Amino acid sequence: VAIEGAIRGMLKTLDPHTNFLNAADYQDMMEEQHGSFSGLGIVISKPTVDRPLTVISPIEGTPAFRAGIRPGDVISQIEGVDTLDMSVDQAMKRLRGAKGTRVNITVTRPGEDVPLHFTITRDDIPTRSVPYAFLIRPGIGFVRVTNFTQTTDRELEEKLGTLKSEGMDRLILDLRGNPGGLLEQAVRVADKFLTKGQKIVYTRGRIRGSDQEYLATGVGTHIDFPLIVLVNKYSASASEIVAGSVQDHDRGLIIGKSTWGKGLVQTVYPLSQRSALALTTAHYYTPSGRLIQRDYNSLEDYYYLSGDEEEPEEERIPT
């Protein structure tokens, strides 16, 4: 613990996004980027610390769904430990685990006089970075992208293909609250809306190989009809790459508040004991040469943005 604290303290002198990842943090990052994790397959919520840990919904086809977990179930205990004082993050760490292992949970259900006990075997749970896409009115498609993982390009391609078959000729791409993710996936998403050869983003750094340019290839679904991209101040990193390329090429209209301003590129170096170092090695620039990263001389101003928009009070996490 002391060594880990010393490492984190040392890295704070660099920049806001260079970070030491212990084994748990590194595992969480890898699961998020790969678009799957091992757990039960439920979305849980805990609006405030004094409210119960509640199931929003089981994910169809997962162990929790097959076991009979229902929306509205209150998870009162995990492995015999009361959950009332647990945060969502603490509960998530107890519910997730290695594939094939079991977890015991106690549930109180409206209409049931006695608690229900479940023993559920964990399995691989796919996550969706494009959770929904639909026509909000004839011809106008709406697609939500929550983050950029290894499956984002494929998911988006499928959703766009379906909407086009339903008559979509205009698109709203919702990147609000999207914290970013994989650079490669941001490039592939932007590629769908730009002409072959147009610059999407470029990076500049001090180490060999950090200077890179990414150009549209014209491969895949090429959407050439009117485009609106929705953003807010919690849209960051890969989201800003997509929005910036669309804006710089006058390809579409960007609507919302100024985005976060996260334009530092991290290279992840695996370390011993299954930990890793996410070290900043370059900057992101939009096609016109705008540095995406905003000033972070004051970390208080950097992390606590001013404005009317607040983060959602209710926290929902799949487990």
Short mmCIF file of C-alpha atoms in Angstrom, two decimals:
data_model
loop_
_atom_site.label_atom_id
_atom_site.label_comp_id
_atom_site.label_asym_id
_atom_site.label_seq_id
_atom_site.Cartn_x
_atom_site.Cartn_y
_atom_site.Cartn_z
CA VAL A 1 0.00 0.00 0.00
CA ALA A 2 2.80 2.41 0.90
CA ILE A 3 4.67 1.66 -2.33
CA GLU A 4 1.52 2.11 -4.42
CA GLY A 5 0.79 5.41 -2.68
CA ALA A 6 4.33 6.62 -3.33
CA ILE A 7 4.05 5.75 -7.03
CA ARG A 8 0.73 7.57 -7.38
CA GLY A 9 2.14 10.60 -5.56
CA MET A 10 5.14 10.71 -7.88
CA LEU A 11 2.96 10.48 -11.00
CA LYS A 12 0.78 13.38 -9.86
CA THR A 13 3.69 15.70 -10.66
CA LEU A 14 3.38 14.85 -14.37
CA ASP A 15 -0.13 15.33 -15.78
CA PRO A 16 -3.73 14.43 -14.88
CA HIS A 17 -3.88 11.29 -17.01
CA THR A 18 -0.59 9.52 -16.31
CA ASN A 19 -1.66 6.89 -13.81
CA PHE A 20 -0.57 3.74 -12.03
CA LEU A 21 -3.00 0.86 -12.48
CA ASN A 22 -2.97 -1.81 -9.80
CA ALA A 23 -4.12 -5.32 -10.68
CA ALA A 24 -7.82 -4.53 -10.17
CA ASP A 25 -7.68 -1.24 -12.10
CA TYR A 26 -5.74 -2.83 -14.95
CA GLN A 27 -8.23 -5.68 -15.17
CA ASP A 28 -11.16 -3.23 -15.23
CA MET A 29 -9.52 -1.25 -18.03
CA MET A 30 -8.87 -4.35 -20.13
CA GLU A 31 -12.44 -5.58 -19.65
CA GLU A 32 -13.87 -2.22 -20.68
CA GLN A 33 -11.72 -2.00 -23.78
CA HIS A 34 -12.46 -5.57 -24.87
CA GLY A 35 -16.22 -4.99 -24.58
CA SER A 36 -16.87 -7.80 -22.08
CA PHE A 37 -16.36 -8.79 -18.47
CA SER A 38 -17.08 -11.79 -16.26
CA GLY A 39 -20.02 -11.43 -13.91
CA LEU A 40 -23.75 -12.01 -13.47
CA GLY A 41 -25.28 -9.80 -16.14
CA ILE A 42 -27.35 -7.27 -14.21
CA VAL A 43 -27.48 -3.48 -14.25
CA ILE A 44 -27.51 -2.20 -10.67
CA SER A 45 -28.29 1.21 -9.24
CA LYS A 46 -27.85 3.01 -5.92
CA PRO A 47 -29.00 6.64 -6.19
CA THR A 48 -27.73 7.66 -2.71
CA VAL A 49 -25.74 6.04 0.07
CA ASP A 50 -28.86 5.43 2.17
CA ARG A 51 -30.86 3.82 -0.64
CA PRO A 52 -30.86 0.06 -1.34
CA LEU A 53 -28.85 -1.63 -4.07
CA THR A 54 -31.47 -2.21 -6.75
CA VAL A 55 -31.54 -4.24 -9.96
CA ILE A 56 -32.50 -2.02 -12.89
CA SER A 57 -32.59 -4.93 -15.31
CA PRO A 58 -31.00 -8.31 -15.99
CA ILE A 59 -29.27 -8.60 -19.36
CA GLU A 60 -31.07 -11.14 -21.53
CA GLY A 61 -29.28 -14.46 -21.87
CA THR A 62 -26.92 -13.93 -18.91
CA PRO A 63 -26.62 -16.01 -15.70
CA ALA A 64 -28.74 -13.53 -13.71
CA PHE A 65 -31.47 -13.60 -16.38
CA ARG A 66 -31.51 -17.40 -16.38
CA ALA A 67 -31.57 -17.51 -12.56
CA GLY A 68 -34.75 -15.43 -12.47
CA ILE A 69 -33.44 -12.08 -11.22
CA ARG A 70 -36.03 -9.37 -11.99
CA PRO A 71 -36.06 -5.58 -12.38
CA GLY A 72 -36.80 -3.97 -9.01
CA ASP A 73 -35.16 -6.73 -6.97
CA VAL A 74 -33.20 -5.32 -4.04
CA ILE A 75 -29.87 -7.07 -3.41
CA SER A 76 -29.72 -6.97 0.38
CA GLN A 77 -26.67 -9.21 0.83
CA ILE A 78 -23.69 -10.42 -1.20
CA GLU A 79 -21.97 -13.47 0.29
CA GLY A 80 -23.72 -12.74 3.57
CA VAL A 81 -22.54 -9.10 3.75
CA ASP A 82 -25.21 -6.38 3.96
CA THR A 83 -25.16 -4.01 0.99
CA LEU A 84 -26.87 -0.94 2.45
CA ASP A 85 -23.54 0.77 3.23
CA MET A 86 -21.85 -0.42 0.02
CA SER A 87 -21.22 1.89 -2.90
CA VAL A 88 -22.10 0.69 -6.40
CA ASP A 89 -18.38 0.28 -7.10
CA GLN A 90 -17.89 -1.88 -4.00
CA ALA A 91 -20.87 -4.04 -4.90
CA MET A 92 -19.65 -4.38 -8.48
CA LYS A 93 -16.26 -5.68 -7.31
CA ARG A 94 -18.01 -8.33 -5.19
CA LEU A 95 -20.41 -9.39 -7.95
CA ARG A 96 -17.85 -9.61 -10.73
CA GLY A 97 -15.24 -12.35 -10.73
CA ALA A 98 -13.61 -15.12 -12.69
CA LYS A 99 -15.74 -17.05 -15.17
CA GLY A 100 -17.07 -20.28 -13.65
CA THR A 101 -16.96 -19.08 -10.03
CA ARG A 102 -20.11 -18.71 -7.94
CA VAL A 103 -21.55 -15.87 -5.93
CA ASN A 104 -24.36 -16.02 -3.36
CA ILE A 105 -26.80 -13.13 -3.19
CA THR A 106 -29.89 -12.44 -1.08
CA VAL A 107 -32.75 -10.57 -2.72
CA THR A 108 -35.85 -8.92 -1.33
CA ARG A 109 -38.62 -8.72 -3.88
CA PRO A 110 -41.85 -6.71 -3.79
CA GLY A 111 -44.74 -9.08 -3.10
CA GLU A 112 -42.52 -11.74 -1.48
CA ASP A 113 -42.72 -12.13 2.30
CA VAL A 114 -39.32 -13.77 2.73
CA PRO A 115 -35.90 -13.02 1.20
CA LEU A 116 -34.87 -15.04 -1.85
CA HIS A 117 -31.45 -16.68 -2.04
CA PHE A 118 -29.61 -17.20 -5.33
CA THR A 119 -26.33 -18.95 -6.13
CA ILE A 120 -25.25 -17.79 -9.57
CA THR A 121 -22.27 -18.94 -11.64
CA ARG A 122 -20.39 -16.06 -13.28
CA ASP A 123 -19.91 -16.04 -17.04
CA ASP A 124 -18.61 -13.73 -19.76
CA ILE A 125 -20.96 -10.77 -20.17
CA PRO A 126 -20.80 -8.76 -23.40
CA THR A 127 -21.13 -5.01 -23.04
CA ARG A 128 -22.54 -2.73 -25.71
CA SER A 129 -20.93 0.58 -26.53
CA VAL A 130 -23.81 1.31 -28.94
CA PRO A 131 -26.74 0.39 -26.69
CA TYR A 132 -29.56 1.66 -28.88
CA ALA A 133 -30.38 3.10 -32.28
CA PHE A 134 -33.80 3.99 -33.66
CA LEU A 135 -35.76 6.38 -35.88
CA ILE A 136 -37.04 9.28 -33.78
CA ARG A 137 -39.29 10.18 -36.72
CA PRO A 138 -39.41 9.00 -40.34
CA GLY A 139 -36.01 9.46 -41.95
CA ILE A 140 -34.19 10.70 -38.82
CA GLY A 141 -31.95 8.17 -37.10
CA PHE A 142 -30.67 8.46 -33.54
CA VAL A 143 -27.63 6.45 -32.40
CA ARG A 144 -26.16 6.49 -28.91
CA VAL A 145 -22.45 5.66 -28.39
CA THR A 146 -21.45 5.38 -24.71
CA ASN A 147 -17.71 4.66 -25.09
CA PHE A 148 -15.17 3.37 -27.60
CA THR A 149 -14.24 -0.29 -27.16
CA GLN A 150 -13.00 -3.00 -29.51
CA THR A 151 -16.58 -3.71 -30.61
CA THR A 152 -17.75 -0.12 -31.28
CA ASP A 153 -17.03 -0.08 -35.01
CA ARG A 154 -18.84 -3.38 -35.57
CA GLU A 155 -21.80 -2.40 -33.40
CA LEU A 156 -22.17 0.96 -35.12
CA GLU A 157 -21.89 -0.60 -38.59
CA GLU A 158 -24.74 -2.97 -37.74
CA LYS A 159 -26.95 -0.22 -36.28
CA LEU A 160 -26.38 2.14 -39.23
CA GLY A 161 -27.13 -0.64 -41.71
CA THR A 162 -30.43 -1.38 -39.96
CA LEU A 163 -31.44 2.27 -39.84
CA LYS A 164 -30.59 2.80 -43.52
CA SER A 165 -32.80 -0.17 -44.42
CA GLU A 166 -35.61 1.51 -42.46
CA GLY A 167 -35.29 4.69 -44.53
CA MET A 168 -32.86 6.82 -42.54
CA ASP A 169 -31.58 9.80 -44.53
CA ARG A 170 -30.44 12.01 -41.62
CA LEU A 171 -28.54 11.05 -38.49
CA ILE A 172 -28.11 12.27 -34.91
CA LEU A 173 -24.99 10.76 -33.27
CA ASP A 174 -25.15 11.08 -29.48
CA LEU A 175 -21.72 11.28 -27.78
CA ARG A 176 -22.91 13.03 -24.62
CA GLY A 177 -21.21 11.71 -21.49
CA ASN A 178 -18.93 9.48 -23.60
CA PRO A 179 -15.52 9.48 -21.84
CA GLY A 180 -13.63 8.07 -24.84
CA GLY A 181 -11.65 4.84 -25.17
CA LEU A 182 -9.65 3.34 -27.99
CA LEU A 183 -8.10 5.70 -30.55
CA GLU A 184 -8.40 3.07 -33.29
CA GLN A 185 -12.15 2.87 -32.78
CA ALA A 186 -12.60 6.65 -32.78
CA VAL A 187 -10.78 6.74 -36.13
CA ARG A 188 -12.99 4.00 -37.55
CA VAL A 189 -16.16 5.76 -36.40
CA ALA A 190 -15.08 9.11 -37.90
CA ASP A 191 -14.08 7.27 -41.09
CA LYS A 192 -17.75 6.44 -41.72
CA PHE A 193 -18.63 10.10 -42.19
CA LEU A 194 -15.61 11.51 -44.05
CA THR A 195 -14.27 11.32 -47.59
CA LYS A 196 -11.28 9.10 -48.36
CA GLY A 197 -8.02 10.90 -47.62
CA GLN A 198 -9.43 13.46 -45.20
CA LYS A 199 -7.44 13.79 -41.98
CA ILE A 200 -9.23 12.52 -38.86
CA VAL A 201 -6.67 13.28 -36.14
CA TYR A 202 -2.93 13.45 -35.64
CA THR A 203 -0.63 13.03 -32.65
CA ARG A 204 2.63 14.70 -31.72
CA GLY A 205 5.04 13.58 -29.00
CA ARG A 206 8.70 13.37 -28.02
CA ILE A 207 9.34 9.65 -28.29
CA ARG A 208 9.95 7.71 -31.49
CA GLY A 209 6.74 6.65 -33.21
CA SER A 210 4.50 9.10 -31.36
CA ASP A 211 3.99 11.36 -34.41
CA GLN A 212 1.12 9.78 -36.33
CA GLU A 213 -1.54 10.90 -38.80
CA TYR A 214 -4.84 9.11 -39.29
CA LEU A 215 -6.71 9.52 -42.59
CA ALA A 216 -10.16 8.42 -43.70
CA THR A 217 -10.05 5.27 -45.81
CA GLY A 218 -13.56 5.32 -47.22
CA VAL A 219 -13.97 1.66 -46.16
CA GLY A 220 -17.25 0.46 -44.66
CA THR A 221 -20.58 2.24 -44.43
CA HIS A 222 -20.12 5.74 -45.84
CA ILE A 223 -22.80 8.01 -44.45
CA ASP A 224 -23.02 11.08 -46.66
CA PHE A 225 -26.35 12.55 -45.54
CA PRO A 226 -26.92 15.35 -42.96
CA LEU A 227 -25.26 14.69 -39.60
CA ILE A 228 -25.64 16.16 -36.11
CA VAL A 229 -23.26 15.19 -33.27
CA LEU A 230 -24.48 15.78 -29.71
CA VAL A 231 -21.81 16.50 -27.06
CA ASN A 232 -21.57 17.88 -23.55
CA LYS A 233 -18.81 18.71 -21.10
CA TYR A 234 -18.41 15.02 -20.20
CA SER A 235 -17.65 14.05 -23.81
CA ALA A 236 -13.90 13.43 -23.85
CA SER A 237 -10.91 12.01 -25.69
CA ALA A 238 -12.10 9.68 -28.47
CA SER A 239 -15.45 11.48 -28.52
CA GLU A 240 -13.62 14.74 -29.16
CA ILE A 241 -11.64 13.13 -31.98
CA VAL A 242 -14.87 12.20 -33.76
CA ALA A 243 -16.57 15.53 -33.07
CA GLY A 244 -13.43 17.51 -33.97
CA SER A 245 -12.98 15.80 -37.33
CA VAL A 246 -16.64 16.27 -38.22
CA GLN A 247 -16.45 19.95 -37.24
CA ASP A 248 -13.14 20.75 -38.96
CA HIS A 249 -14.29 19.27 -42.27
CA ASP A 250 -17.71 20.98 -42.04
CA ARG A 251 -19.17 17.51 -42.33
CA GLY A 252 -21.89 18.04 -39.74
CA LEU A 253 -23.23 20.23 -36.98
CA ILE A 254 -21.94 19.90 -33.41
CA ILE A 255 -24.62 20.69 -30.80
CA GLY A 256 -24.15 20.96 -27.04
CA LYS A 257 -21.70 22.36 -24.52
CA SER A 258 -17.93 22.56 -24.84
CA THR A 259 -16.40 19.13 -24.43
CA TRP A 260 -14.03 18.06 -21.65
CA GLY A 261 -10.74 18.75 -23.45
CA LYS A 262 -8.82 15.49 -22.98
CA GLY A 263 -6.13 15.34 -25.66
CA LEU A 264 -3.31 13.50 -23.92
CA VAL A 265 -2.33 10.14 -25.41
CA GLN A 266 -1.48 7.35 -22.94
CA THR A 267 0.72 4.36 -23.71
CA VAL A 268 0.08 1.48 -21.31
CA TYR A 269 3.17 -0.38 -20.08
CA PRO A 270 2.48 -3.67 -18.23
CA LEU A 271 4.42 -4.02 -14.96
CA SER A 272 4.95 -6.78 -12.43
CA GLN A 273 2.16 -8.19 -10.23
CA ARG A 274 -0.39 -7.68 -13.05
CA SER A 275 -0.21 -3.90 -12.71
CA ALA A 276 0.51 -1.30 -15.39
CA LEU A 277 1.58 2.27 -16.02
CA ALA A 278 -0.54 4.50 -18.27
CA LEU A 279 2.06 7.09 -19.32
CA THR A 280 1.25 10.17 -21.40
CA THR A 281 3.39 10.09 -24.56
CA ALA A 282 1.73 12.50 -27.04
CA HIS A 283 -1.00 15.06 -27.76
CA TYR A 284 -4.10 14.76 -29.96
CA TYR A 285 -4.76 17.47 -32.57
CA THR A 286 -7.84 17.98 -34.74
CA PRO A 287 -7.38 18.13 -38.55
CA SER A 288 -7.11 21.93 -38.48
CA GLY A 289 -4.35 21.80 -35.87
CA ARG A 290 -6.33 22.49 -32.70
CA LEU A 291 -4.87 20.90 -29.57
CA ILE A 292 -7.71 18.99 -27.91
CA GLN A 293 -6.15 19.06 -24.42
CA ARG A 294 -7.17 22.05 -22.32
CA ASP A 295 -5.04 23.69 -19.66
CA TYR A 296 -4.53 21.68 -16.46
CA ASN A 297 -2.24 23.98 -14.48
CA SER A 298 -5.01 24.15 -11.89
CA LEU A 299 -6.19 20.59 -11.23
CA GLU A 300 -9.13 21.90 -9.23
CA ASP A 301 -10.40 23.83 -12.25
CA TYR A 302 -9.59 20.88 -14.50
CA TYR A 303 -11.62 18.30 -12.58
CA TYR A 304 -14.41 20.51 -11.25
CA LEU A 305 -15.84 22.27 -14.25
CA SER A 306 -18.18 25.21 -13.87
CA GLY A 307 -21.60 25.23 -15.46
CA ASP A 308 -25.20 24.25 -14.91
CA GLU A 309 -24.88 20.67 -16.09
CA GLU A 310 -24.32 18.12 -13.34
CA GLU A 311 -23.45 14.46 -13.52
CA PRO A 312 -26.41 12.13 -13.23
CA GLU A 313 -27.35 11.54 -9.61
CA GLU A 314 -28.27 7.92 -10.18
CA GLU A 315 -25.37 5.58 -10.88
CA ARG A 316 -26.03 2.48 -12.96
CA ILE A 317 -23.36 -0.12 -13.61
CA PRO A 318 -23.57 -3.54 -15.30
CA THR A 319 -22.16 -6.42 -13.21
#
